[in-house]
Amino acid sequence: MAIKKSQIYSMLWEACNKLRGSMDASQYKDYVLIILFVKYLSDKKKQNDRVFEIPEGSSFDDLIKIKTDEHIGEKINKALEALREANSWIIGKLALPNFNDENKLGKGKDMVKALGGLIGVFQNDNIDFSKNRAAGDDILGDAYEYLMKNFAAESGKSKGQFYTPAEVSRTMAQLLCMNEFTSKSTTIYDPTCGSGSLLLRAMNETQRGQASLRGQEKDNTTASLAILNMLLHGVDDAEIQGNYDTLTQPQFVQAGTLETFDICVANPPFSQTMTGAADDMYHRWKVEAVPPAKNADYAFLLHLIASMKIDTGRGACILPHGVLFRGNVEGVIRKQ
């Protein structure tokens, strides 16, 4: 029997409740999503999936065996490290949460109760993620998006730090006429990709739902969410770069110049401060019109434009309304 979305939504939120109180939503989401990922991989492996390797001791069934172990946190960490190492070509950059952190999960019996309860939520014979697709509907991927939306709201980050609402993402993709693209070789780039929702939505709006995805995210933990998001949506060839600021250290460069892409989309952090803008080696802005250090909005826009293929590239960027009327150098940039 196919899994209903409501079943997964309910189960995942129950998992969140197991950790609620000891840490805020911006933290406990990392623990819930990584256990979800292990469960997903384990179920797929039982159906002879050959993309991922699951070493001995790292499957979800192995986690069940240590639910009541007094060293549960330490053993989960070890299992996840082995899983990452065995699949380093795909998830080598994945930042793993510390399941042995007493400050977040409690000591002794409290930690065993929290982590054992988290694993127990997923221990349900009626939930089989190997069958998460029904009539082309990516149920697990949708559940992930549901969680990200709720995490954003709970942690006060609903302004897009790691999640762009589906309605906004879909509108941007339609404005870019994504349905005109048919090739897997179509490149879509997001310089501030967060958890990757905007990239995936743009890809889904292409005629065949295929494209080559590239993203950069300053926060390494959020970049890991993007990697998981891609994999849970069945995309194992996306390139996500984490831990670097796009404005000061863009990672998609070739021979000292920015790489260019067919489609560029972004929902950057509003009015972020930046340093070193005047000495930009990639010539994204003119010397006489350098975006102000206290407002990086136009810097992100100019980076987006510089990353578009000449003549054929398309781009869409979400910005605060202040870019429409602020003066001084921003007025000069706007005029140009």
CSV table of C-alpha atoms in Angstrom, one decimal, residues 30-277:
chain,number,residue,atom,x,y,z
A,30,ASP,CA,19.1,18.4,11.9
A,31,TYR,CA,18.6,15.3,14.1
A,32,VAL,CA,15.2,14.4,12.7
A,33,LEU,CA,16.2,14.8,9.1
A,34,ILE,CA,19.3,12.7,9.3
A,35,ILE,CA,17.4,9.8,10.9
A,36,LEU,CA,14.8,10.2,8.2
A,37,PHE,CA,17.6,9.9,5.6
A,38,VAL,CA,19.0,6.7,7.2
A,39,LYS,CA,15.5,5.2,7.2
A,40,TYR,CA,15.0,6.2,3.6
A,41,LEU,CA,18.4,4.7,2.5
A,42,SER,CA,17.8,1.5,4.4
A,43,ASP,CA,14.4,0.9,2.9
A,44,LYS,CA,15.7,1.6,-0.6
A,45,LYS,CA,18.6,-0.8,0.0
A,46,LYS,CA,16.1,-3.6,0.8
A,47,GLN,CA,14.8,-3.1,-2.7
A,48,ASN,CA,18.3,-3.6,-4.1
A,49,ASP,CA,19.1,0.1,-4.6
A,50,ARG,CA,22.7,0.3,-5.9
A,51,VAL,CA,23.3,4.0,-5.6
A,52,PHE,CA,24.3,4.0,-1.9
A,53,GLU,CA,26.3,1.6,0.2
A,54,ILE,CA,25.3,0.9,3.8
A,55,PRO,CA,28.1,-0.5,5.8
A,56,GLU,CA,27.6,-3.0,8.6
A,57,GLY,CA,26.2,-1.3,11.7
A,58,SER,CA,24.9,1.8,9.8
A,59,SER,CA,21.4,0.7,8.7
A,60,PHE,CA,18.2,1.8,10.3
A,61,ASP,CA,17.8,-1.8,11.7
A,62,ASP,CA,21.2,-1.3,13.4
A,63,LEU,CA,19.9,1.9,15.0
A,64,ILE,CA,16.9,0.0,16.3
A,65,LYS,CA,19.3,-2.4,18.1
A,66,ILE,CA,20.9,0.4,20.1
A,67,LYS,CA,17.7,2.2,21.1
A,68,THR,CA,18.2,1.5,24.8
A,69,ASP,CA,22.0,1.4,24.8
A,70,GLU,CA,23.6,3.6,27.4
A,71,HIS,CA,26.1,4.7,24.7
A,72,ILE,CA,23.5,5.4,22.1
A,73,GLY,CA,24.7,8.9,21.1
A,74,GLU,CA,28.3,7.7,20.6
A,75,LYS,CA,27.2,4.7,18.6
A,76,ILE,CA,24.9,6.7,16.3
A,77,ASN,CA,27.7,9.1,15.6
A,78,LYS,CA,29.9,6.2,14.6
A,79,ALA,CA,27.3,4.6,12.4
A,80,LEU,CA,26.7,7.9,10.6
A,81,GLU,CA,30.4,8.5,10.0
A,82,ALA,CA,30.8,5.1,8.5
A,83,LEU,CA,27.8,5.8,6.2
A,84,ARG,CA,29.2,9.1,5.1
A,85,GLU,CA,32.6,7.6,4.4
A,86,ALA,CA,31.2,4.7,2.4
A,87,ASN,CA,29.4,7.2,0.2
A,88,SER,CA,31.9,10.0,0.2
A,89,TRP,CA,31.4,10.7,-3.5
A,90,ILE,CA,27.8,11.7,-2.8
A,91,ILE,CA,27.6,12.8,0.8
A,92,GLY,CA,31.2,13.5,1.7
A,93,LYS,CA,30.4,17.1,2.4
A,94,LEU,CA,27.4,16.3,4.6
A,95,ALA,CA,27.7,18.0,8.0
A,96,LEU,CA,26.5,15.5,10.6
A,97,PRO,CA,24.8,16.6,13.9
A,98,ASN,CA,26.4,15.4,17.1
A,99,PHE,CA,24.1,12.8,18.6
A,100,ASN,CA,26.3,12.6,21.7
A,101,ASP,CA,25.9,16.3,22.7
A,102,GLU,CA,24.8,16.3,26.3
A,103,ASN,CA,24.0,20.0,26.2
A,104,LYS,CA,21.3,19.5,23.6
A,105,LEU,CA,20.1,15.9,24.3
A,106,GLY,CA,20.7,15.5,28.0
A,107,LYS,CA,22.8,13.1,30.0
A,108,GLY,CA,22.5,9.4,30.6
A,109,LYS,CA,19.0,8.2,30.7
A,110,ASP,CA,17.6,11.5,29.3
A,111,MET,CA,19.7,11.1,26.1
A,112,VAL,CA,18.7,7.4,25.8
A,113,LYS,CA,15.1,8.4,26.1
A,114,ALA,CA,15.3,11.2,23.6
A,115,LEU,CA,17.2,9.4,20.9
A,116,GLY,CA,15.5,6.0,21.5
A,117,GLY,CA,12.2,7.8,21.1
A,118,LEU,CA,13.3,9.5,17.9
A,119,ILE,CA,14.3,6.2,16.4
A,120,GLY,CA,11.1,4.5,17.6
A,121,VAL,CA,9.0,7.0,15.7
A,122,PHE,CA,10.4,5.7,12.4
A,123,GLN,CA,10.1,2.1,13.5
A,124,ASN,CA,6.9,1.4,11.8
A,125,ASP,CA,6.2,-1.5,9.5
A,126,ASN,CA,3.6,0.5,7.7
A,127,ILE,CA,6.1,3.1,6.7
A,128,ASP,CA,8.2,1.9,3.8
A,129,PHE,CA,10.1,4.7,2.1
A,130,SER,CA,11.2,2.5,-0.8
A,131,LYS,CA,7.7,2.9,-2.0
A,132,ASN,CA,7.4,6.6,-1.5
A,133,ARG,CA,6.4,7.4,-5.0
A,134,ALA,CA,2.8,6.9,-6.0
A,135,ALA,CA,1.5,7.9,-9.5
A,136,GLY,CA,4.6,10.1,-10.0
A,137,ASP,CA,4.0,12.0,-6.8
A,138,ASP,CA,7.2,12.5,-4.8
A,139,ILE,CA,5.6,12.0,-1.4
A,140,LEU,CA,8.8,11.9,0.7
A,141,GLY,CA,10.2,15.0,-1.1
A,142,ASP,CA,6.9,16.9,-0.4
A,143,ALA,CA,7.1,15.8,3.2
A,144,TYR,CA,10.6,17.3,3.5
A,145,GLU,CA,9.3,20.6,2.1
A,146,TYR,CA,6.5,20.5,4.6
A,147,LEU,CA,9.0,20.1,7.4
A,148,MET,CA,11.3,22.9,6.2
A,149,LYS,CA,8.3,25.2,6.0
A,150,ASN,CA,7.4,24.4,9.6
A,151,PHE,CA,11.0,24.6,10.8
A,152,ALA,CA,11.3,28.0,9.2
A,153,ALA,CA,8.2,29.3,11.0
A,154,GLU,CA,9.1,27.8,14.4
A,155,SER,CA,12.6,29.1,14.4
A,156,GLY,CA,11.6,32.6,13.2
A,157,LYS,CA,13.4,32.2,9.9
A,158,SER,CA,10.4,32.4,7.6
A,159,LYS,CA,12.1,35.2,5.6
A,160,GLY,CA,13.9,32.7,3.6
A,161,GLN,CA,17.1,31.9,5.4
A,162,PHE,CA,16.8,28.2,4.5
A,163,TYR,CA,13.4,27.9,2.9
A,164,THR,CA,11.6,29.7,0.0
A,165,PRO,CA,7.8,29.1,0.0
A,166,ALA,CA,6.7,26.8,-2.8
A,167,GLU,CA,4.3,29.4,-4.1
A,168,VAL,CA,7.2,31.9,-4.5
A,169,SER,CA,9.5,29.4,-6.0
A,170,ARG,CA,6.8,28.3,-8.5
A,171,THR,CA,6.1,31.9,-9.5
A,172,MET,CA,9.8,32.6,-10.2
A,173,ALA,CA,10.1,29.4,-12.3
A,174,GLN,CA,7.1,30.3,-14.3
A,175,LEU,CA,8.3,33.9,-14.9
A,176,LEU,CA,11.5,32.3,-16.3
A,177,CYS,CA,9.5,30.1,-18.7
A,178,MET,CA,11.2,27.0,-17.4
A,179,ASN,CA,8.8,24.9,-19.5
A,180,GLU,CA,10.8,25.9,-22.6
A,181,PHE,CA,13.8,23.8,-21.4
A,182,THR,CA,13.9,20.1,-22.3
A,183,SER,CA,17.5,19.0,-21.7
A,184,LYS,CA,19.2,17.5,-18.7
A,185,SER,CA,22.2,19.6,-19.6
A,186,THR,CA,20.3,22.8,-18.7
A,187,THR,CA,22.2,24.4,-15.8
A,188,ILE,CA,20.3,26.0,-12.9
A,189,TYR,CA,22.3,28.0,-10.3
A,190,ASP,CA,21.4,29.4,-6.9
A,191,PRO,CA,24.2,31.4,-5.2
A,192,THR,CA,22.3,31.5,-1.9
A,193,CYS,CA,20.6,28.1,-2.1
A,194,GLY,CA,19.6,27.5,1.5
A,195,SER,CA,18.0,24.0,1.6
A,196,GLY,CA,17.7,23.9,-2.2
A,197,SER,CA,13.9,24.3,-2.5
A,198,LEU,CA,14.2,27.0,-5.1
A,199,LEU,CA,16.6,24.9,-7.3
A,200,LEU,CA,14.3,21.9,-7.1
A,201,ARG,CA,11.2,23.9,-7.9
A,202,ALA,CA,12.8,25.5,-11.0
A,203,MET,CA,13.9,22.0,-12.2
A,204,ASN,CA,10.5,20.6,-11.7
A,205,GLU,CA,9.0,23.4,-13.9
A,206,THR,CA,11.2,22.3,-16.9
A,207,GLN,CA,9.4,20.4,-19.6
A,208,ARG,CA,10.8,17.0,-18.5
A,209,GLY,CA,11.6,17.8,-14.9
A,210,GLN,CA,15.3,17.5,-15.5
A,211,ALA,CA,18.3,19.8,-15.2
A,212,SER,CA,21.8,20.1,-13.7
A,213,LEU,CA,21.7,21.8,-10.4
A,214,ARG,CA,24.4,24.0,-8.8
A,215,GLY,CA,24.1,25.8,-5.5
A,216,GLN,CA,26.2,27.6,-2.9
A,217,GLU,CA,25.3,28.2,0.7
A,218,LYS,CA,27.3,30.1,3.4
A,219,ASP,CA,26.0,28.1,6.3
A,220,ASN,CA,27.5,24.6,6.2
A,221,THR,CA,24.6,23.0,8.2
A,222,THR,CA,22.0,24.5,5.8
A,223,ALA,CA,24.1,23.3,2.8
A,224,SER,CA,23.8,19.8,4.3
A,225,LEU,CA,20.0,20.2,4.3
A,226,ALA,CA,20.2,21.1,0.6
A,227,ILE,CA,22.2,17.9,-0.1
A,228,LEU,CA,19.6,15.8,1.8
A,229,ASN,CA,16.8,17.6,0.0
A,230,MET,CA,18.3,16.8,-3.4
A,231,LEU,CA,18.8,13.1,-2.5
A,232,LEU,CA,15.3,12.7,-1.0
A,233,HIS,CA,14.0,14.1,-4.3
A,234,GLY,CA,16.0,11.5,-6.3
A,235,VAL,CA,18.6,14.0,-7.5
A,236,ASP,CA,22.1,12.5,-6.8
A,237,ASP,CA,24.2,14.7,-9.2
A,238,ALA,CA,23.5,18.2,-7.8
A,239,GLU,CA,26.6,20.1,-6.8
A,240,ILE,CA,26.2,22.0,-3.6
A,241,GLN,CA,29.1,24.1,-2.1
A,242,GLY,CA,28.9,25.0,1.5
A,243,ASN,CA,30.8,27.0,4.1
A,244,TYR,CA,31.7,29.9,1.8
A,245,ASP,CA,30.2,33.4,1.3
A,246,THR,CA,29.2,33.8,-2.4
A,247,LEU,CA,30.0,37.5,-2.4
A,248,THR,CA,33.6,37.1,-1.1
A,249,GLN,CA,34.4,33.5,-2.1
A,250,PRO,CA,32.2,32.3,-5.0
A,251,GLN,CA,32.9,28.6,-5.5
A,252,PHE,CA,31.7,28.2,-9.1
A,253,VAL,CA,34.7,29.7,-11.0
A,254,GLN,CA,36.8,28.7,-14.0
A,255,ALA,CA,40.2,30.1,-14.8
A,256,GLY,CA,39.7,33.1,-12.4
A,257,THR,CA,36.2,34.0,-13.9
A,258,LEU,CA,32.7,33.2,-12.7
A,259,GLU,CA,31.0,30.2,-14.3
A,260,THR,CA,27.9,31.1,-16.2
A,261,PHE,CA,24.6,29.2,-16.3
A,262,ASP,CA,21.3,29.0,-18.3
A,263,ILE,CA,19.2,29.9,-15.3
A,264,CYS,CA,20.1,31.8,-12.1
A,265,VAL,CA,17.7,32.1,-9.2
A,266,ALA,CA,18.2,33.5,-5.7
A,267,ASN,CA,16.5,34.4,-2.5
A,268,PRO,CA,19.4,36.0,-0.7
A,269,PRO,CA,19.5,37.3,2.9
A,270,PHE,CA,18.1,40.9,2.9
A,271,SER,CA,20.4,43.8,3.7
A,272,GLN,CA,23.3,41.7,4.7
A,273,THR,CA,26.6,43.5,5.4
A,274,MET,CA,29.7,42.6,3.4
A,275,THR,CA,33.4,43.4,3.3
A,276,GLY,CA,36.0,43.8,0.6
A,277,ALA,CA,33.5,44.7,-2.1
